[in-house]
XYZ file of C-alpha atoms in Angstrom:
420
model
C -0.071 0.058 0.386
C 1.622 3.108 -0.879
C 2.187 6.032 1.759
C -0.940 8.325 1.401
C -1.257 12.239 1.987
C -2.545 13.680 5.630
C -6.176 13.475 6.170
C -6.804 11.307 3.361
C -8.028 7.826 4.155
C -8.523 4.465 2.551
C -11.050 1.589 3.427
C -12.153 -1.479 2.114
C -15.515 -2.544 1.319
C -17.083 -6.016 1.861
C -15.617 -7.134 -1.524
C -12.499 -5.683 -0.742
C -12.317 -2.903 -3.012
C -10.821 0.186 -1.547
C -12.471 3.762 -1.430
C -10.710 6.855 -0.329
C -11.452 10.053 0.886
C -10.336 13.474 2.467
C -11.482 13.639 6.247
C -9.784 16.699 7.797
C -9.663 16.605 12.025
C -11.307 13.110 11.908
C -12.081 12.243 15.120
C -12.243 15.876 16.625
C -15.339 18.075 17.309
C -13.632 20.166 14.246
C -13.815 17.306 12.193
C -15.017 18.374 8.127
C -17.660 16.864 6.508
C -15.898 13.725 4.394
C -15.116 14.751 0.822
C -14.831 11.317 -1.707
C -11.884 10.946 -3.882
C -11.199 8.423 -6.591
C -10.730 5.194 -5.914
C -7.545 4.047 -7.812
C -4.370 5.729 -6.242
C -2.819 4.781 -9.702
C -4.318 7.350 -11.579
C -2.476 10.637 -11.806
C -5.567 12.651 -11.358
C -5.986 11.063 -7.692
C -2.952 12.943 -6.375
C -4.265 15.825 -7.882
C -7.304 15.901 -6.018
C -5.086 15.108 -3.154
C -2.968 18.419 -3.948
C -6.330 20.379 -4.220
C -7.451 18.876 -1.046
C -4.822 21.053 0.599
C -6.257 24.103 -0.534
C -9.834 23.551 0.790
C -11.474 25.594 3.514
C -14.390 24.326 5.246
C -16.671 26.312 8.184
C -19.543 26.247 9.827
C -22.510 27.985 9.086
C -26.418 28.188 10.358
C -27.489 25.709 7.604
C -24.691 23.519 7.542
C -21.068 23.863 5.895
C -19.891 26.352 3.844
C -16.751 25.476 1.744
C -14.491 26.868 -0.514
C -10.849 26.409 -2.652
C -8.300 28.977 -1.195
C -5.301 29.706 -3.912
C -1.592 30.423 -3.022
C -2.772 34.157 -3.508
C -5.368 34.021 -0.947
C -8.293 34.292 -3.290
C -11.277 32.237 -1.860
C -13.456 30.394 -4.433
C -16.940 29.193 -3.030
C -17.603 25.370 -3.573
C -20.401 23.307 -3.319
C -20.921 20.388 -1.051
C -19.152 17.209 -1.940
C -22.507 14.787 -1.382
C -24.988 17.971 -2.262
C -27.126 17.996 -6.119
C -24.558 16.737 -8.498
C -22.395 14.712 -5.860
C -18.709 14.179 -6.196
C -18.485 15.087 -9.863
C -19.773 18.949 -9.477
C -17.761 19.442 -6.534
C -14.505 18.427 -8.322
C -15.778 20.314 -11.207
C -16.256 23.493 -9.550
C -12.663 22.938 -7.539
C -11.191 23.067 -11.142
C -12.961 25.921 -12.615
C -11.757 27.751 -9.142
C -8.127 26.983 -10.226
C -8.568 28.107 -13.776
C -10.212 30.804 -12.894
C -7.498 31.711 -10.244
C -4.448 31.317 -12.778
C -6.417 33.565 -15.226
C -6.851 36.427 -12.159
C -3.608 35.814 -11.178
C -1.852 35.862 -14.492
C -3.889 39.113 -15.157
C -2.880 40.851 -11.796
C 1.047 39.562 -12.577
C 0.746 40.525 -16.451
C 2.139 36.853 -17.261
C 2.680 35.216 -20.131
C 0.208 32.665 -19.841
C -2.499 36.165 -19.383
C -0.916 37.557 -21.930
C -1.232 34.820 -24.627
C -4.999 33.913 -23.814
C -5.418 38.235 -24.243
C -3.456 37.673 -27.964
C -5.782 35.073 -28.903
C -9.059 37.049 -28.056
C -7.703 39.652 -30.546
C -8.092 40.783 -34.077
C -4.323 40.565 -34.979
C -4.881 36.238 -33.836
C -8.069 36.044 -35.229
C -6.950 37.432 -39.051
C -4.020 35.115 -39.062
C -4.858 32.370 -41.949
C -5.463 28.706 -40.590
C -2.006 27.490 -41.299
C -0.093 30.680 -39.949
C -2.365 30.315 -37.455
C -1.226 26.642 -36.611
C 2.154 27.644 -36.456
C 1.540 30.587 -34.259
C 0.099 28.179 -31.918
C 2.618 25.767 -31.737
C 5.617 28.465 -30.787
C 2.720 30.640 -28.549
C 2.949 27.241 -26.918
C 6.755 26.798 -26.343
C 6.711 30.182 -24.962
C 4.011 29.145 -22.492
C 6.376 26.325 -21.599
C 9.043 28.274 -21.000
C 7.614 31.351 -18.922
C 4.088 30.383 -18.875
C 3.320 31.623 -15.470
C 6.368 34.001 -14.942
C 5.553 38.226 -15.699
C 6.338 39.142 -19.093
C 8.339 42.310 -17.590
C 10.768 39.826 -16.098
C 11.942 38.299 -19.528
C 15.018 39.907 -20.260
C 17.141 39.693 -23.720
C 19.827 36.942 -22.295
C 16.920 35.030 -21.505
C 14.912 35.428 -24.693
C 18.230 34.583 -26.533
C 18.870 31.205 -24.719
C 15.174 30.042 -25.842
C 16.073 31.174 -29.104
C 19.210 29.220 -29.146
C 17.717 26.216 -27.561
C 15.861 25.910 -31.354
C 18.800 26.264 -32.895
C 19.204 22.316 -34.366
C 16.009 23.482 -36.774
C 17.120 27.099 -37.884
C 13.886 27.603 -39.351
C 11.576 26.716 -35.960
C 14.128 29.199 -34.271
C 13.629 31.897 -36.787
C 10.285 31.268 -36.560
C 9.814 31.278 -32.723
C 11.907 34.768 -32.399
C 9.570 36.164 -34.731
C 6.446 34.935 -32.994
C 8.205 35.895 -29.408
C 9.072 39.142 -31.231
C 4.827 40.063 -32.312
C 3.998 38.848 -28.808
C 6.124 40.901 -27.303
C 5.293 44.103 -28.991
C 1.571 43.256 -28.594
C 2.216 43.040 -24.737
C 4.638 46.028 -24.602
C 1.419 48.300 -26.089
C -0.839 46.758 -23.409
C 1.098 47.363 -20.314
C 2.703 43.523 -20.180
C 6.089 44.845 -20.123
C 8.094 48.322 -20.983
C 10.059 46.908 -24.239
C 10.335 44.009 -26.857
C 13.706 42.819 -25.218
C 13.307 39.451 -28.573
C 14.201 43.115 -31.213
C 17.545 43.263 -30.260
C 18.382 39.483 -29.928
C 20.261 37.553 -32.711
C 18.723 37.240 -35.740
C 18.963 33.557 -36.960
C 20.724 33.025 -39.881
C 18.623 30.491 -41.804
C 19.207 30.199 -46.109
C 16.316 28.650 -47.631
C 16.930 25.970 -50.095
C 15.309 27.083 -53.190
C 12.815 24.349 -54.322
C 13.751 23.099 -57.856
C 11.847 22.773 -60.881
C 11.295 19.604 -62.237
C 12.922 18.881 -65.330
C 11.695 16.768 -68.691
C 13.428 13.876 -67.485
C 11.879 14.035 -64.126
C 8.558 13.878 -65.550
C 9.093 10.919 -67.677
C 10.605 9.330 -64.794
C 7.123 9.995 -62.719
C 4.715 9.563 -65.261
C 6.290 5.839 -66.408
C 6.780 4.220 -62.821
C 4.713 5.747 -60.036
C 1.726 4.662 -59.138
C -1.466 6.289 -61.179
C -3.297 7.599 -58.256
C -0.589 9.874 -57.782
C -0.366 11.293 -61.658
C -3.579 13.886 -61.337
C -2.418 16.358 -58.419
C 0.918 16.395 -60.322
C -0.755 17.546 -63.527
C -2.970 19.770 -61.298
C -0.188 21.522 -59.058
C 1.584 21.993 -62.709
C -1.306 23.786 -64.440
C -2.337 25.897 -61.420
C 0.532 26.743 -59.694
C -1.058 26.087 -56.253
C 0.236 24.761 -52.917
C -0.608 20.864 -52.134
C -2.598 21.937 -49.136
C -4.977 23.294 -51.969
C -4.107 20.801 -54.922
C -5.278 18.041 -52.913
C -8.701 19.097 -51.524
C -9.608 20.464 -55.031
C -13.527 19.934 -56.307
C -14.149 18.605 -59.751
C -14.628 21.355 -61.790
C -18.208 21.056 -63.826
C -18.117 19.994 -67.264
C -17.423 22.503 -69.595
C -15.519 24.752 -66.610
C -13.344 27.363 -67.828
C -11.736 27.712 -64.504
C -10.854 26.335 -61.102
C -12.081 28.384 -58.035
C -10.517 27.989 -54.374
C -9.610 29.947 -51.225
C -5.991 29.448 -50.262
C -5.671 27.730 -46.930
C -2.169 29.900 -46.399
C -3.461 33.010 -46.918
C -7.433 32.817 -46.730
C -7.435 35.065 -50.372
C -10.028 33.861 -53.204
C -8.231 32.056 -56.219
C -9.669 32.074 -59.185
C -7.104 29.996 -62.066
C -8.295 29.649 -65.858
C -8.116 26.212 -67.119
C -5.346 25.534 -69.630
C -6.236 23.656 -72.561
C -4.065 20.679 -72.074
C -5.255 20.609 -68.174
C -9.036 20.929 -69.738
C -8.128 17.610 -72.032
C -7.168 15.616 -68.881
C -9.495 16.609 -67.082
C -12.030 14.872 -69.465
C -10.380 12.002 -70.252
C -9.847 11.496 -66.381
C -13.720 12.293 -65.560
C -15.438 10.451 -62.689
C -18.697 11.308 -61.714
C -17.636 12.392 -58.003
C -17.530 15.370 -56.328
C -13.557 15.325 -55.411
C -11.156 15.697 -58.117
C -8.235 13.735 -56.898
C -9.023 9.938 -56.007
C -7.231 7.196 -55.187
C -6.905 3.758 -57.439
C -9.941 2.568 -55.597
C -12.134 5.761 -55.847
C -11.733 7.165 -52.611
C -10.848 10.436 -52.375
C -7.127 11.569 -51.065
C -6.434 13.283 -47.718
C -3.620 15.817 -47.735
C -1.820 13.176 -45.249
C -2.800 9.810 -47.290
C -1.519 11.603 -50.394
C 2.291 12.660 -48.590
C 2.365 9.228 -47.101
C 1.830 7.370 -50.717
C 4.193 9.730 -52.365
C 6.975 9.308 -49.621
C 6.522 5.748 -49.685
C 6.517 5.813 -53.891
C 9.801 7.839 -53.988
C 11.784 5.612 -51.178
C 10.135 2.102 -52.571
C 9.261 1.226 -49.072
C 6.133 -0.415 -47.781
C 3.643 0.413 -45.403
C 5.788 -1.001 -42.311
C 8.825 0.804 -43.771
C 10.190 -2.340 -45.123
C 11.636 -2.529 -48.317
C 9.251 -2.698 -51.344
C 9.275 -5.262 -54.215
C 10.045 -3.111 -57.208
C 11.216 -3.709 -60.630
C 15.081 -2.336 -61.114
C 13.555 0.168 -63.590
C 11.516 1.627 -61.120
C 13.811 1.602 -58.541
C 16.365 3.569 -60.562
C 13.670 5.793 -61.600
C 13.122 6.967 -57.778
C 16.353 7.360 -57.333
C 16.673 9.669 -60.043
C 13.551 11.629 -58.712
C 15.125 11.673 -54.837
C 18.573 12.301 -56.097
C 17.302 15.448 -58.017
C 15.712 16.581 -54.917
C 12.428 16.690 -57.094
C 9.561 17.418 -54.595
C 6.075 18.408 -55.257
C 6.395 21.714 -54.365
C 8.986 22.416 -56.988
C 5.723 21.790 -59.192
C 4.694 25.393 -58.050
C 8.372 26.975 -59.441
C 7.622 25.229 -62.744
C 3.956 26.476 -62.889
C 5.856 30.098 -62.506
C 8.462 29.712 -64.626
C 6.064 28.748 -67.860
C 3.506 31.537 -66.924
C 6.681 34.295 -67.167
C 8.141 32.941 -70.423
C 4.719 32.852 -71.385
C 5.023 36.270 -71.541
C 3.102 37.293 -67.910
C 4.088 40.204 -65.865
C 4.698 39.423 -62.208
C 1.872 40.707 -61.432
C 0.013 38.287 -63.492
C 1.728 35.622 -62.155
C 1.207 36.570 -58.674
C -2.692 36.694 -59.334
C -3.017 32.978 -60.747
C -0.508 31.483 -58.423
C -1.583 33.390 -55.271
C 2.226 34.541 -54.078
C 3.606 37.945 -53.727
C 5.399 39.899 -56.534
C 8.242 39.732 -54.552
C 8.462 35.960 -54.136
C 7.367 35.537 -57.900
C 10.772 37.863 -58.783
C 12.578 35.084 -56.017
C 11.323 32.220 -58.089
C 12.131 33.859 -61.648
C 15.652 34.677 -60.948
C 16.549 31.622 -63.614
C 13.849 32.855 -65.866
C 15.365 36.090 -65.798
C 18.561 35.162 -66.645
C 17.477 32.909 -69.951
C 15.402 35.887 -71.260
C 18.599 37.879 -70.992
C 20.441 35.909 -72.570
C 18.452 34.823 -75.210
C 17.755 38.443 -75.898
C 21.692 39.110 -76.158
C 22.027 36.461 -78.400
C 18.946 37.797 -80.801
C 20.969 41.065 -80.714
C 24.136 39.325 -82.027
C 22.423 38.079 -84.802
C 20.726 41.143 -85.437
C 23.995 43.047 -85.770
C 26.397 39.802 -86.789
C 27.775 40.874 -90.195
C 28.738 44.532 -88.588
C 30.276 42.885 -85.665
C 31.686 40.113 -87.790
C 33.921 42.881 -89.734
C 34.962 44.397 -86.544
C 36.195 41.485 -85.254
C 37.987 39.708 -88.481
C 38.271 42.603 -90.796
C 36.747 43.021 -93.827
C 38.299 40.294 -95.302
C 36.223 37.814 -93.452
C 32.881 40.045 -94.132
C 33.723 39.218 -97.778
C 34.535 35.447 -97.290
C 31.276 34.859 -95.129
C 29.254 35.893 -98.731
């Protein structure tokens, strides 16, 4: 039998099952009414209830007993009777609610990180974030809460902030995002009296060189469409001809027959996107048409989810089974998948193919931005190689136009005459 906390008593019933209760001042004139506890001491909730019992207060009243839960800060929260209406379940729910309310009250009074994070999440600055951005913010806000939740925001120093950022340095992209969210939160808090200044602003910026995604080569497309499972094909065409992210490609609704555009809401930005359907893509959609509301289907006719597609993609490229064992594939397929892996051809690279094709067709950066839902700055980043090719082609065209004069200047009049 484990050692029980003070005032906690266990007793068996006739069948031998143990029952536990909190019985303060038992056997004395000051004895409190019994507070029932959980039956299983192995349950972590049992020990939490025991700790909560230490903060209980009780006193006699004209009509019985008055109970309360008293926090470490001295705040008192009234409670129902443990054997009253609703029984112990209602009593312990009230204790949990009092504990949660005290954390909030205490956090607001001391202006803690927990209180600031809760407040921030009720504001338009947070609510207007796109769903995917909000998901990333939540992940880093949780890390901030774990690090300093109960501490006053004003107690954070630049040194402590830098140490927390450095702990994330094994993933530079994550460290950079953590620093950005922390800085955003502190700026929000400084303007509302939680701290005097944003100490994260002067922390060291995280150096993070992003490797650009490679556009797929003709050979990569040939290897993929010849050897990858058929259920993976149509999403690749959709990404190539629409330029959208995988998170928007996989859930696409099948356009009606004869539709001239695909319309969707970009999950990253929340913006409405209108993508005219290219004639070749229209032919692919016509040939693969199935009466199903979803556009992208597995071989068994069920709609792909993004998670399932990514898993299937990974297994296909690595030639692994669902259990991680090597799959039985032909040597030709194994070689093709290795070529795709070694070439770092990933799904997101198709987005760069789409941008490049649009630019090479003469579209402006603003026009490309509207189609693929990407900032013009990012379009310019994506199109550096395209611009190099444009410059090279233009320079060669100009050289061709003035070649006779250039040749004469280089090699003299005799060379020009010989060339006739």
